[in-house]
Amino acid sequence: MPIGSITRGTTNTNRLRRVDRWIASLPALRQAAQPLVVDLGYGASGVTAFELQQRLARVRPDVEVVGLEISPERVSTARAQLAAVRAGTSGWGFAAEARVSFALGGFETPLPGGRGATVIRAFNVLRQYDEGEVPAAWQRMISRLDAGGTLVEGTCDEIGRVSSWVALGASGPTSFTLSLRLAELDRPSIVAERLPKVLIHRNVEGESIHSLLVALDRAWQHNAPLSVYGPRQRWVAAVGALAAEGWPVLGPAARWRLGELTLPWAAVAPRGFAWPA
Ligand SMILES: C[S@@+](CC[C@H](N)C(=O)[O-])C[C@H]1O[C@@H](n2cnc3c(N)ncnc32)[C@H](O)[C@@H]1O
């Protein structure tokens, strides 16, 4: 039996573009001997798995994507979509020979021949579980990574303008990233509604994620006059201000221009968080 529970299958074309762009920059992917990427819990349609393969193939033309779903019905749907892609009748425009496949599976992350994964992207999956179930799910998935591999577990809104995720390696969580569409952004703390499960209930006084979002909103407001040069300039200045305050913001600064902010996991870990669980 696959490990986990069938949950709502909501998904959307282009919804995961922000996290996919970040995954495409990972050294683990770029340097892998044979990159194998898992889309765990792809939902009611396989479209985000095809998109993942298409985006990553720009940096690794040999990348292979395996979509795993705990719902047998959704595996059948995605396999029918794959047949249409192969036949050129899907209307989606994905390459007929795209290296994509779909299989039944849960957090145990079964892969052909017992291979390890270079990257596992689990998006909008743990959102529907309890916070207490997160560490065990993380542990199962990271045990299936190749040496140097990355689990990317996070959440986004329906149209992918607001997104955040935790990255994990074999020894646990390493970083936290938020990624926002900057045009018309009122307050960066909009991301509070789309935090990974491990953080979403921790946006309260006394928790680091709360302090971060307060500081980020303040820096964004303070740099409002830079809007005349565009929202990117404003964001870069706001992230620079956080760094100047002592937040251990990670670079390179070119990523900030994309509306991203990445910090080491330790900077946002919930109070009392212990790893291994
Ligand atoms: C909300 S959809 C997310 C779809 C897509 N990843 C996205 O972000 O648009 C969540 C999907 O995860 C699946 N799921 C839940 N737990 C799972 C598990 N342990 N292993 C594999 N799939 C799982 C559910 O069946 C559901 O189809």
mmCIF file of N, CA and C and ligand atoms in Angstrom, residues 3-12 15-16 39-44 48 68-71 74 105-107 121-125 128-129 156, ligand 1:
data_model
loop_
_atom_site.group_PDB
_atom_site.id
_atom_site.type_symbol
_atom_site.label_atom_id
_atom_site.label_comp_id
_atom_site.label_asym_id
_atom_site.label_seq_id
_atom_site.Cartn_x
_atom_site.Cartn_y
_atom_site.Cartn_z
ATOM 1 N N ILE A 3 2.150 4.847 0.955
ATOM 2 C CA ILE A 3 2.062 5.483 2.272
ATOM 3 C C ILE A 3 1.537 6.913 2.154
ATOM 4 N N GLY A 4 0.430 7.172 2.870
ATOM 5 C CA GLY A 4 -0.185 8.497 2.853
ATOM 6 C C GLY A 4 -1.679 8.359 2.627
ATOM 7 N N SER A 5 -2.339 9.474 2.309
ATOM 8 C CA SER A 5 -3.790 9.442 2.076
ATOM 9 C C SER A 5 -4.135 10.219 0.819
ATOM 10 N N ILE A 6 -5.193 9.761 0.150
ATOM 11 C CA ILE A 6 -5.663 10.501 -1.037
ATOM 12 C C ILE A 6 -6.312 11.790 -0.548
ATOM 13 N N THR A 7 -5.888 12.907 -1.137
ATOM 14 C CA THR A 7 -6.442 14.208 -0.742
ATOM 15 C C THR A 7 -6.954 14.907 -2.001
ATOM 16 N N ARG A 8 -7.467 16.130 -1.842
ATOM 17 C CA ARG A 8 -7.980 16.873 -3.005
ATOM 18 C C ARG A 8 -6.915 16.978 -4.087
ATOM 19 N N GLY A 9 -7.339 16.903 -5.338
ATOM 20 C CA GLY A 9 -6.359 16.832 -6.440
ATOM 21 C C GLY A 9 -6.139 18.141 -7.167
ATOM 22 N N THR A 10 -6.577 19.262 -6.570
ATOM 23 C CA THR A 10 -6.493 20.566 -7.254
ATOM 24 C C THR A 10 -5.102 20.846 -7.812
ATOM 25 N N THR A 11 -5.054 21.191 -9.085
ATOM 26 C CA THR A 11 -3.788 21.588 -9.701
ATOM 27 C C THR A 11 -4.098 22.584 -10.805
ATOM 28 N N ASN A 12 -3.067 23.081 -11.457
ATOM 29 C CA ASN A 12 -3.288 24.106 -12.458
ATOM 30 C C ASN A 12 -2.068 24.229 -13.364
ATOM 31 N N ARG A 15 1.170 26.628 -12.529
ATOM 32 C CA ARG A 15 1.106 26.983 -11.121
ATOM 33 C C ARG A 15 2.468 26.849 -10.413
ATOM 34 N N LEU A 16 3.285 25.921 -10.884
ATOM 35 C CA LEU A 16 4.520 25.603 -10.157
ATOM 36 C C LEU A 16 5.766 26.197 -10.825
ATOM 37 N N ASP A 39 7.823 14.013 -9.297
ATOM 38 C CA ASP A 39 6.729 14.932 -8.988
ATOM 39 C C ASP A 39 5.768 14.135 -8.111
ATOM 40 N N LEU A 40 5.900 14.291 -6.801
ATOM 41 C CA LEU A 40 5.126 13.457 -5.875
ATOM 42 C C LEU A 40 3.803 14.140 -5.533
ATOM 43 N N GLY A 41 2.702 13.483 -5.874
ATOM 44 C CA GLY A 41 1.378 14.059 -5.635
ATOM 45 C C GLY A 41 1.057 15.105 -6.676
ATOM 46 N N TYR A 42 1.033 14.684 -7.954
ATOM 47 C CA TYR A 42 0.847 15.665 -9.042
ATOM 48 C C TYR A 42 -0.613 16.097 -9.185
ATOM 49 N N GLY A 43 -1.545 15.313 -8.625
ATOM 50 C CA GLY A 43 -2.931 15.764 -8.591
ATOM 51 C C GLY A 43 -3.813 15.209 -9.695
ATOM 52 N N ALA A 44 -4.915 15.911 -9.959
ATOM 53 C CA ALA A 44 -5.975 15.416 -10.841
ATOM 54 C C ALA A 44 -5.562 15.384 -12.302
ATOM 55 N N THR A 48 1.518 19.251 -14.446
ATOM 56 C CA THR A 48 2.690 19.859 -13.790
ATOM 57 C C THR A 48 3.929 18.969 -13.917
ATOM 58 N N LEU A 68 4.351 10.602 -9.375
ATOM 59 C CA LEU A 68 3.788 9.594 -8.464
ATOM 60 C C LEU A 68 2.508 10.145 -7.844
ATOM 61 N N GLU A 69 1.498 9.304 -7.792
ATOM 62 C CA GLU A 69 0.228 9.681 -7.158
ATOM 63 C C GLU A 69 -0.266 8.518 -6.312
ATOM 64 N N ILE A 70 -0.875 8.877 -5.207
ATOM 65 C CA ILE A 70 -1.419 7.845 -4.321
ATOM 66 C C ILE A 70 -2.805 7.407 -4.789
ATOM 67 N N SER A 71 -3.410 8.190 -5.707
ATOM 68 C CA SER A 71 -4.744 7.857 -6.216
ATOM 69 C C SER A 71 -4.621 7.073 -7.531
ATOM 70 N N ARG A 74 -6.050 8.793 -10.558
ATOM 71 C CA ARG A 74 -5.248 9.899 -11.107
ATOM 72 C C ARG A 74 -4.047 9.382 -11.890
ATOM 73 N N GLY A 105 2.157 5.613 -6.186
ATOM 74 C CA GLY A 105 3.124 5.632 -5.088
ATOM 75 C C GLY A 105 2.799 6.703 -4.076
ATOM 76 N N GLY A 106 3.376 6.545 -2.872
ATOM 77 C CA GLY A 106 3.176 7.508 -1.797
ATOM 78 C C GLY A 106 4.529 8.027 -1.321
ATOM 79 N N PHE A 107 4.594 8.377 -0.031
ATOM 80 C CA PHE A 107 5.830 8.962 0.499
ATOM 81 C C PHE A 107 7.025 8.006 0.422
ATOM 82 N N ARG A 121 9.999 16.786 -5.897
ATOM 83 C CA ARG A 121 9.175 17.978 -5.682
ATOM 84 C C ARG A 121 7.824 17.505 -5.163
ATOM 85 N N ALA A 122 7.493 17.886 -3.926
ATOM 86 C CA ALA A 122 6.195 17.515 -3.334
ATOM 87 C C ALA A 122 5.478 18.825 -3.040
ATOM 88 N N PHE A 123 4.609 19.233 -3.957
ATOM 89 C CA PHE A 123 3.993 20.552 -3.818
ATOM 90 C C PHE A 123 2.498 20.456 -3.568
ATOM 91 N N ASN A 124 2.058 21.216 -2.572
ATOM 92 C CA ASN A 124 0.646 21.245 -2.191
ATOM 93 C C ASN A 124 0.145 19.861 -1.798
ATOM 94 N N VAL A 125 1.031 19.053 -1.243
ATOM 95 C CA VAL A 125 0.682 17.695 -0.810
ATOM 96 C C VAL A 125 0.524 17.678 0.712
ATOM 97 N N GLN A 128 -2.425 19.287 3.156
ATOM 98 C CA GLN A 128 -3.684 18.665 3.592
ATOM 99 C C GLN A 128 -3.475 17.611 4.679
ATOM 100 N N TYR A 129 -2.261 17.561 5.233
ATOM 101 C CA TYR A 129 -1.976 16.643 6.341
ATOM 102 C C TYR A 129 -1.882 17.462 7.637
ATOM 103 N N CYS A 156 1.727 26.684 -2.777
ATOM 104 C CA CYS A 156 1.572 27.925 -3.541
ATOM 105 C C CYS A 156 0.083 28.216 -3.706
HETATM 106 C C1 LIG B 1 -3.567 19.512 -4.138
HETATM 107 S S1 LIG B 1 -2.943 18.233 -5.131
HETATM 108 C C2 LIG B 1 -1.447 18.969 -5.661
HETATM 109 C C3 LIG B 1 -1.191 18.796 -7.123
HETATM 110 C C4 LIG B 1 0.093 19.422 -7.631
HETATM 111 N N1 LIG B 1 1.263 18.900 -6.959
HETATM 112 C C5 LIG B 1 0.057 20.921 -7.519
HETATM 113 O O1 LIG B 1 0.744 21.484 -6.658
HETATM 114 O O2 LIG B 1 -0.680 21.560 -8.275
HETATM 115 C C6 LIG B 1 -2.337 17.034 -3.937
HETATM 116 C C7 LIG B 1 -2.223 15.641 -4.488
HETATM 117 O O3 LIG B 1 -1.316 14.896 -3.661
HETATM 118 C C8 LIG B 1 -1.763 13.569 -3.623
HETATM 119 N N2 LIG B 1 -1.173 12.918 -2.443
HETATM 120 C C9 LIG B 1 -1.501 13.113 -1.148
HETATM 121 N N3 LIG B 1 -0.699 12.369 -0.352
HETATM 122 C C10 LIG B 1 0.146 11.703 -1.164
HETATM 123 C C11 LIG B 1 1.193 10.779 -0.937
HETATM 124 N N4 LIG B 1 1.525 10.400 0.293
HETATM 125 N N5 LIG B 1 1.855 10.283 -1.993
HETATM 126 C C12 LIG B 1 1.509 10.653 -3.274
HETATM 127 N N6 LIG B 1 0.524 11.513 -3.539
HETATM 128 C C13 LIG B 1 -0.149 12.049 -2.515
HETATM 129 C C14 LIG B 1 -3.265 13.692 -3.559
HETATM 130 O O4 LIG B 1 -3.899 12.504 -3.958
HETATM 131 C C15 LIG B 1 -3.517 14.873 -4.509
HETATM 132 O O5 LIG B 1 -3.805 14.425 -5.798
#
